[in-house]
Amino acid sequence: MARQLDYHTIREIFTRFRAAEPEPKGELEHLNAFTLVVAVALSAQATDAGVNRATRELFKVADTPQKMLDLGEEGLTEYIKTIGLYRNKAKNVIKLSRILVEQYGGEVPSSRAALESLPGVGRKTANVVLNMWWSHPAQAVDTHIYRVGNRTGIAPGKNVEIVERAIEDHVPAEFQRHAHHWLILHGRYICLARKPRCPDCLIADLCLYEDKTPAPKGAA
């Protein structure tokens, strides 16, 4: 069983995260709730940077569900073919656009259950949209958060659902709004999978990870 940090240590960790980055932002570019849903759905097994390169031009011509339907599956495919699994993702985006037009008047619903009912939208995608667009304290656990949660002891768990609950249970309420962004950014740029940048880490003294990367020889 992975070890769990105590409440006071977790509070100190997030106090440091907040001091370093008071208003962390997601890196997926979007114009409205619909383009956010599409961007997050496209980002599965793809990088944010790669998705952004494709959607910058796509969202100029299709930034609403109806415009996406007008573009059509083949038209959409031309914009996103640099993204992994693009054919299946194109099908899902067209299907979810049709549902939004026919069942929700072209608006993106603000409930998790409704979001999760859309093709290609799972719990993680729904949580990202709830957090980034409606400011809900939802925790979207991706591979970065799963790694950081377990490695540090902030939110250990054997699957993403347990890690999500651990964040909700153990991170103080005042940090819940931005918790998943701080953890994603930490995992993306500092707590790397293969060789974490422990000498550059602002929580290295609090983290439970035993196999810390040593500082380079000769470093001050």
mmCIF file of C-alpha atoms in Angstrom:
data_model
loop_
_atom_site.group_PDB
_atom_site.id
_atom_site.type_symbol
_atom_site.label_atom_id
_atom_site.label_comp_id
_atom_site.label_asym_id
_atom_site.label_seq_id
_atom_site.Cartn_x
_atom_site.Cartn_y
_atom_site.Cartn_z
ATOM 1 C CA MET A 1 0.000 0.000 0.000
ATOM 2 C CA ALA A 2 1.430 3.361 -1.041
ATOM 3 C CA ARG A 3 2.027 5.775 1.790
ATOM 4 C CA GLN A 4 -0.222 8.795 2.279
ATOM 5 C CA LEU A 5 1.168 12.177 3.311
ATOM 6 C CA ASP A 6 -0.431 13.825 6.319
ATOM 7 C CA TYR A 7 -2.789 16.790 6.038
ATOM 8 C CA HIS A 8 -0.294 19.431 7.164
ATOM 9 C CA THR A 9 2.339 18.300 4.652
ATOM 10 C CA ILE A 10 -0.190 18.324 1.820
ATOM 11 C CA ARG A 11 -1.285 21.818 2.844
ATOM 12 C CA GLU A 12 2.325 22.988 2.720
ATOM 13 C CA ILE A 13 2.818 21.405 -0.723
ATOM 14 C CA PHE A 14 -0.159 23.223 -2.208
ATOM 15 C CA THR A 15 0.757 26.435 -0.427
ATOM 16 C CA ARG A 16 4.071 26.286 -2.306
ATOM 17 C CA PHE A 17 2.349 25.432 -5.599
ATOM 18 C CA ARG A 18 0.033 28.414 -5.161
ATOM 19 C CA ALA A 19 2.870 30.770 -4.297
ATOM 20 C CA ALA A 20 4.765 29.709 -7.426
ATOM 21 C CA GLU A 21 1.713 29.785 -9.742
ATOM 22 C CA PRO A 22 -1.358 31.471 -8.200
ATOM 23 C CA GLU A 23 -3.620 30.949 -11.228
ATOM 24 C CA PRO A 24 -2.523 27.813 -13.109
ATOM 25 C CA LYS A 25 -4.111 27.351 -16.517
ATOM 26 C CA GLY A 26 -4.758 24.356 -18.723
ATOM 27 C CA GLU A 27 -2.695 24.327 -21.898
ATOM 28 C CA LEU A 28 -5.398 23.274 -24.362
ATOM 29 C CA GLU A 29 -6.494 26.251 -26.455
ATOM 30 C CA HIS A 30 -10.248 26.856 -26.711
ATOM 31 C CA LEU A 31 -12.769 29.604 -27.412
ATOM 32 C CA ASN A 32 -15.859 28.422 -25.554
ATOM 33 C CA ALA A 33 -17.304 25.397 -23.750
ATOM 34 C CA PHE A 34 -17.851 23.488 -26.999
ATOM 35 C CA THR A 35 -14.322 23.962 -28.316
ATOM 36 C CA LEU A 36 -13.018 22.953 -24.884
ATOM 37 C CA VAL A 37 -14.994 19.691 -25.026
ATOM 38 C CA VAL A 38 -13.654 19.009 -28.526
ATOM 39 C CA ALA A 39 -10.055 19.876 -27.586
ATOM 40 C CA VAL A 40 -10.087 17.632 -24.519
ATOM 41 C CA ALA A 41 -11.699 14.769 -26.443
ATOM 42 C CA LEU A 42 -9.023 15.093 -29.141
ATOM 43 C CA SER A 43 -6.234 15.142 -26.543
ATOM 44 C CA ALA A 44 -6.658 11.487 -25.528
ATOM 45 C CA GLN A 45 -3.339 9.727 -26.264
ATOM 46 C CA ALA A 46 -2.051 12.967 -27.818
ATOM 47 C CA THR A 47 -0.105 15.987 -26.601
ATOM 48 C CA ASP A 48 -1.749 19.322 -25.868
ATOM 49 C CA ALA A 49 0.715 20.997 -28.226
ATOM 50 C CA GLY A 50 -0.222 18.644 -31.061
ATOM 51 C CA VAL A 51 -3.936 19.208 -30.475
ATOM 52 C CA ASN A 52 -3.463 22.976 -30.364
ATOM 53 C CA ARG A 53 -1.668 22.958 -33.721
ATOM 54 C CA ALA A 54 -4.645 21.197 -35.304
ATOM 55 C CA THR A 55 -7.454 23.074 -33.582
ATOM 56 C CA ARG A 56 -6.178 26.607 -34.192
ATOM 57 C CA GLU A 57 -7.354 26.387 -37.781
ATOM 58 C CA LEU A 58 -10.292 24.064 -37.056
ATOM 59 C CA PHE A 59 -11.884 26.406 -34.519
ATOM 60 C CA LYS A 60 -11.714 29.307 -36.983
ATOM 61 C CA VAL A 61 -14.331 27.533 -39.094
ATOM 62 C CA ALA A 62 -16.134 25.303 -36.547
ATOM 63 C CA ASP A 63 -16.517 26.777 -33.082
ATOM 64 C CA THR A 64 -20.116 25.634 -32.478
ATOM 65 C CA PRO A 65 -21.819 22.236 -32.728
ATOM 66 C CA GLN A 66 -23.806 23.315 -35.799
ATOM 67 C CA LYS A 67 -20.716 24.586 -37.613
ATOM 68 C CA MET A 68 -18.990 21.303 -36.803
ATOM 69 C CA LEU A 69 -21.909 19.383 -38.313
ATOM 70 C CA ASP A 70 -21.790 21.627 -41.366
ATOM 71 C CA LEU A 71 -18.088 20.855 -41.738
ATOM 72 C CA GLY A 72 -18.851 17.129 -41.637
ATOM 73 C CA GLU A 73 -16.734 14.144 -40.715
ATOM 74 C CA GLU A 74 -14.528 14.254 -43.792
ATOM 75 C CA GLY A 75 -13.990 17.986 -43.480
ATOM 76 C CA LEU A 76 -13.110 17.612 -39.799
ATOM 77 C CA THR A 77 -10.706 14.779 -40.585
ATOM 78 C CA GLU A 78 -8.625 17.080 -42.783
ATOM 79 C CA TYR A 79 -7.968 19.365 -39.807
ATOM 80 C CA ILE A 80 -7.169 16.690 -37.225
ATOM 81 C CA LYS A 81 -5.350 13.996 -39.229
ATOM 82 C CA THR A 82 -2.065 14.821 -37.465
ATOM 83 C CA ILE A 83 -3.619 13.682 -34.160
ATOM 84 C CA GLY A 84 -3.529 10.043 -33.079
ATOM 85 C CA LEU A 85 -6.722 8.015 -33.564
ATOM 86 C CA TYR A 86 -8.091 10.887 -35.641
ATOM 87 C CA ARG A 87 -10.684 8.870 -37.580
ATOM 88 C CA ASN A 88 -12.432 7.570 -34.479
ATOM 89 C CA LYS A 89 -12.155 10.976 -32.824
ATOM 90 C CA ALA A 90 -13.713 12.644 -35.872
ATOM 91 C CA LYS A 91 -16.668 10.260 -35.680
ATOM 92 C CA ASN A 92 -17.152 11.025 -31.984
ATOM 93 C CA VAL A 93 -16.901 14.789 -32.425
ATOM 94 C CA ILE A 94 -19.563 14.736 -35.143
ATOM 95 C CA LYS A 95 -21.799 12.470 -33.036
ATOM 96 C CA LEU A 96 -21.466 14.638 -29.919
ATOM 97 C CA SER A 97 -22.074 17.773 -31.993
ATOM 98 C CA ARG A 98 -25.316 16.276 -33.302
ATOM 99 C CA ILE A 99 -26.446 15.390 -29.778
ATOM 100 C CA LEU A 100 -25.669 18.903 -28.548
ATOM 101 C CA VAL A 101 -27.702 20.423 -31.378
ATOM 102 C CA GLU A 102 -30.647 18.025 -31.126
ATOM 103 C CA GLN A 103 -30.874 17.554 -27.350
ATOM 104 C CA TYR A 104 -29.264 20.617 -25.787
ATOM 105 C CA GLY A 105 -30.018 23.455 -28.187
ATOM 106 C CA GLY A 106 -26.392 23.677 -29.233
ATOM 107 C CA GLU A 107 -25.219 24.329 -25.663
ATOM 108 C CA VAL A 108 -22.768 22.233 -23.661
ATOM 109 C CA PRO A 109 -24.442 20.837 -20.510
ATOM 110 C CA SER A 110 -22.860 21.615 -17.157
ATOM 111 C CA SER A 111 -23.529 18.287 -15.426
ATOM 112 C CA ARG A 112 -21.022 15.465 -15.277
ATOM 113 C CA ALA A 113 -23.625 12.828 -16.153
ATOM 114 C CA ALA A 114 -24.740 14.713 -19.260
ATOM 115 C CA LEU A 115 -21.162 15.327 -20.370
ATOM 116 C CA GLU A 116 -20.213 11.677 -19.854
ATOM 117 C CA SER A 117 -23.159 10.613 -22.037
ATOM 118 C CA LEU A 118 -21.536 12.310 -25.052
ATOM 119 C CA PRO A 119 -19.548 10.093 -27.455
ATOM 120 C CA GLY A 120 -15.820 10.218 -26.736
ATOM 121 C CA VAL A 121 -16.314 12.032 -23.423
ATOM 122 C CA GLY A 122 -15.290 10.058 -20.355
ATOM 123 C CA ARG A 123 -15.035 11.064 -16.724
ATOM 124 C CA LYS A 124 -11.632 12.716 -17.168
ATOM 125 C CA THR A 125 -12.828 14.853 -20.074
ATOM 126 C CA ALA A 126 -15.997 15.777 -18.182
ATOM 127 C CA ASN A 127 -13.964 16.799 -15.142
ATOM 128 C CA VAL A 128 -11.635 18.963 -17.227
ATOM 129 C CA VAL A 129 -14.606 20.793 -18.749
ATOM 130 C CA LEU A 130 -16.351 21.199 -15.396
ATOM 131 C CA ASN A 131 -13.169 22.562 -13.846
ATOM 132 C CA MET A 132 -11.916 24.811 -16.633
ATOM 133 C CA TRP A 133 -15.222 26.217 -17.875
ATOM 134 C CA TRP A 134 -17.521 26.179 -14.859
ATOM 135 C CA SER A 135 -14.848 26.400 -12.133
ATOM 136 C CA HIS A 136 -16.046 23.251 -10.372
ATOM 137 C CA PRO A 137 -13.449 21.662 -8.050
ATOM 138 C CA ALA A 138 -13.387 18.558 -10.260
ATOM 139 C CA GLN A 139 -10.218 16.463 -10.413
ATOM 140 C CA ALA A 140 -9.321 15.173 -13.871
ATOM 141 C CA VAL A 141 -6.750 12.452 -13.220
ATOM 142 C CA ASP A 142 -4.437 11.829 -16.185
ATOM 143 C CA THR A 143 -1.153 9.919 -16.314
ATOM 144 C CA HIS A 144 0.745 12.885 -14.852
ATOM 145 C CA ILE A 145 -1.548 13.251 -11.835
ATOM 146 C CA TYR A 146 -1.652 9.495 -11.307
ATOM 147 C CA ARG A 147 2.156 9.403 -11.230
ATOM 148 C CA VAL A 148 2.587 12.476 -9.033
ATOM 149 C CA GLY A 149 -0.177 11.427 -6.656
ATOM 150 C CA ASN A 150 1.411 8.026 -6.069
ATOM 151 C CA ARG A 151 5.053 9.043 -6.198
ATOM 152 C CA THR A 152 4.769 11.952 -3.773
ATOM 153 C CA GLY A 153 2.204 10.469 -1.404
ATOM 154 C CA ILE A 154 -0.248 13.328 -2.032
ATOM 155 C CA ALA A 155 -2.926 11.012 -3.432
ATOM 156 C CA PRO A 156 -1.879 7.365 -3.700
ATOM 157 C CA GLY A 157 -4.139 4.851 -5.387
ATOM 158 C CA LYS A 158 -4.055 1.795 -7.627
ATOM 159 C CA ASN A 159 -6.275 3.376 -10.289
ATOM 160 C CA VAL A 160 -7.341 6.834 -11.433
ATOM 161 C CA GLU A 161 -10.684 6.694 -9.604
ATOM 162 C CA ILE A 162 -8.969 6.057 -6.267
ATOM 163 C CA VAL A 163 -6.444 8.829 -6.936
ATOM 164 C CA GLU A 164 -9.309 11.191 -7.793
ATOM 165 C CA ARG A 165 -11.045 10.397 -4.514
ATOM 166 C CA ALA A 166 -7.768 10.751 -2.607
ATOM 167 C CA ILE A 167 -7.296 14.272 -3.979
ATOM 168 C CA GLU A 168 -10.859 15.155 -3.009
ATOM 169 C CA ASP A 169 -10.396 13.649 0.468
ATOM 170 C CA HIS A 170 -6.914 14.875 1.359
ATOM 171 C CA VAL A 171 -6.263 18.175 -0.435
ATOM 172 C CA PRO A 172 -7.589 21.122 1.608
ATOM 173 C CA ALA A 173 -10.744 22.709 0.186
ATOM 174 C CA GLU A 174 -9.071 26.025 -0.595
ATOM 175 C CA PHE A 175 -6.791 24.267 -3.111
ATOM 176 C CA GLN A 176 -9.372 22.003 -4.778
ATOM 177 C CA ARG A 177 -10.220 24.479 -7.563
ATOM 178 C CA HIS A 178 -6.700 24.425 -9.027
ATOM 179 C CA ALA A 179 -5.351 21.142 -7.623
ATOM 180 C CA HIS A 180 -5.460 19.172 -10.859
ATOM 181 C CA HIS A 181 -3.699 21.915 -12.833
ATOM 182 C CA TRP A 182 -0.899 22.240 -10.285
ATOM 183 C CA LEU A 183 -0.414 18.474 -10.294
ATOM 184 C CA ILE A 184 -0.535 18.162 -14.093
ATOM 185 C CA LEU A 185 1.997 20.951 -14.598
ATOM 186 C CA HIS A 186 4.236 19.493 -11.894
ATOM 187 C CA GLY A 187 4.144 16.087 -13.577
ATOM 188 C CA ARG A 188 4.625 17.531 -17.052
ATOM 189 C CA TYR A 189 7.625 19.721 -16.286
ATOM 190 C CA ILE A 190 9.244 18.616 -13.004
ATOM 191 C CA CYS A 191 8.127 15.177 -11.785
ATOM 192 C CA LEU A 192 8.910 13.477 -15.089
ATOM 193 C CA ALA A 193 8.196 9.786 -15.566
ATOM 194 C CA ARG A 194 11.682 8.477 -16.281
ATOM 195 C CA LYS A 195 13.957 11.017 -14.658
ATOM 196 C CA PRO A 196 12.180 13.413 -12.325
ATOM 197 C CA ARG A 197 13.881 16.778 -11.885
ATOM 198 C CA CYS A 198 14.162 16.434 -8.114
ATOM 199 C CA PRO A 199 16.959 19.047 -7.736
ATOM 200 C CA ASP A 200 14.573 21.620 -9.291
ATOM 201 C CA CYS A 201 11.500 20.502 -7.326
ATOM 202 C CA LEU A 202 9.974 22.919 -4.836
ATOM 203 C CA ILE A 203 8.445 20.080 -2.787
ATOM 204 C CA ALA A 204 11.377 17.630 -2.865
ATOM 205 C CA ASP A 205 11.856 17.931 0.913
ATOM 206 C CA LEU A 206 8.224 16.925 1.513
ATOM 207 C CA CYS A 207 7.839 14.207 -1.118
ATOM 208 C CA LEU A 208 7.868 10.516 -0.130
ATOM 209 C CA TYR A 209 9.606 9.373 -3.337
ATOM 210 C CA GLU A 210 12.730 7.529 -2.192
ATOM 211 C CA ASP A 211 14.607 7.161 -5.473
ATOM 212 C CA LYS A 212 15.126 10.874 -5.971
ATOM 213 C CA THR A 213 17.249 12.087 -8.878
ATOM 214 C CA PRO A 214 20.525 13.442 -7.451
ATOM 215 C CA ALA A 215 21.784 16.909 -8.253
ATOM 216 C CA PRO A 216 24.457 17.031 -10.999
ATOM 217 C CA LYS A 217 28.024 16.722 -9.736
ATOM 218 C CA GLY A 218 29.531 20.072 -9.011
ATOM 219 C CA ALA A 219 26.159 21.744 -8.552
ATOM 220 C CA ALA A 220 25.963 24.244 -5.759
#
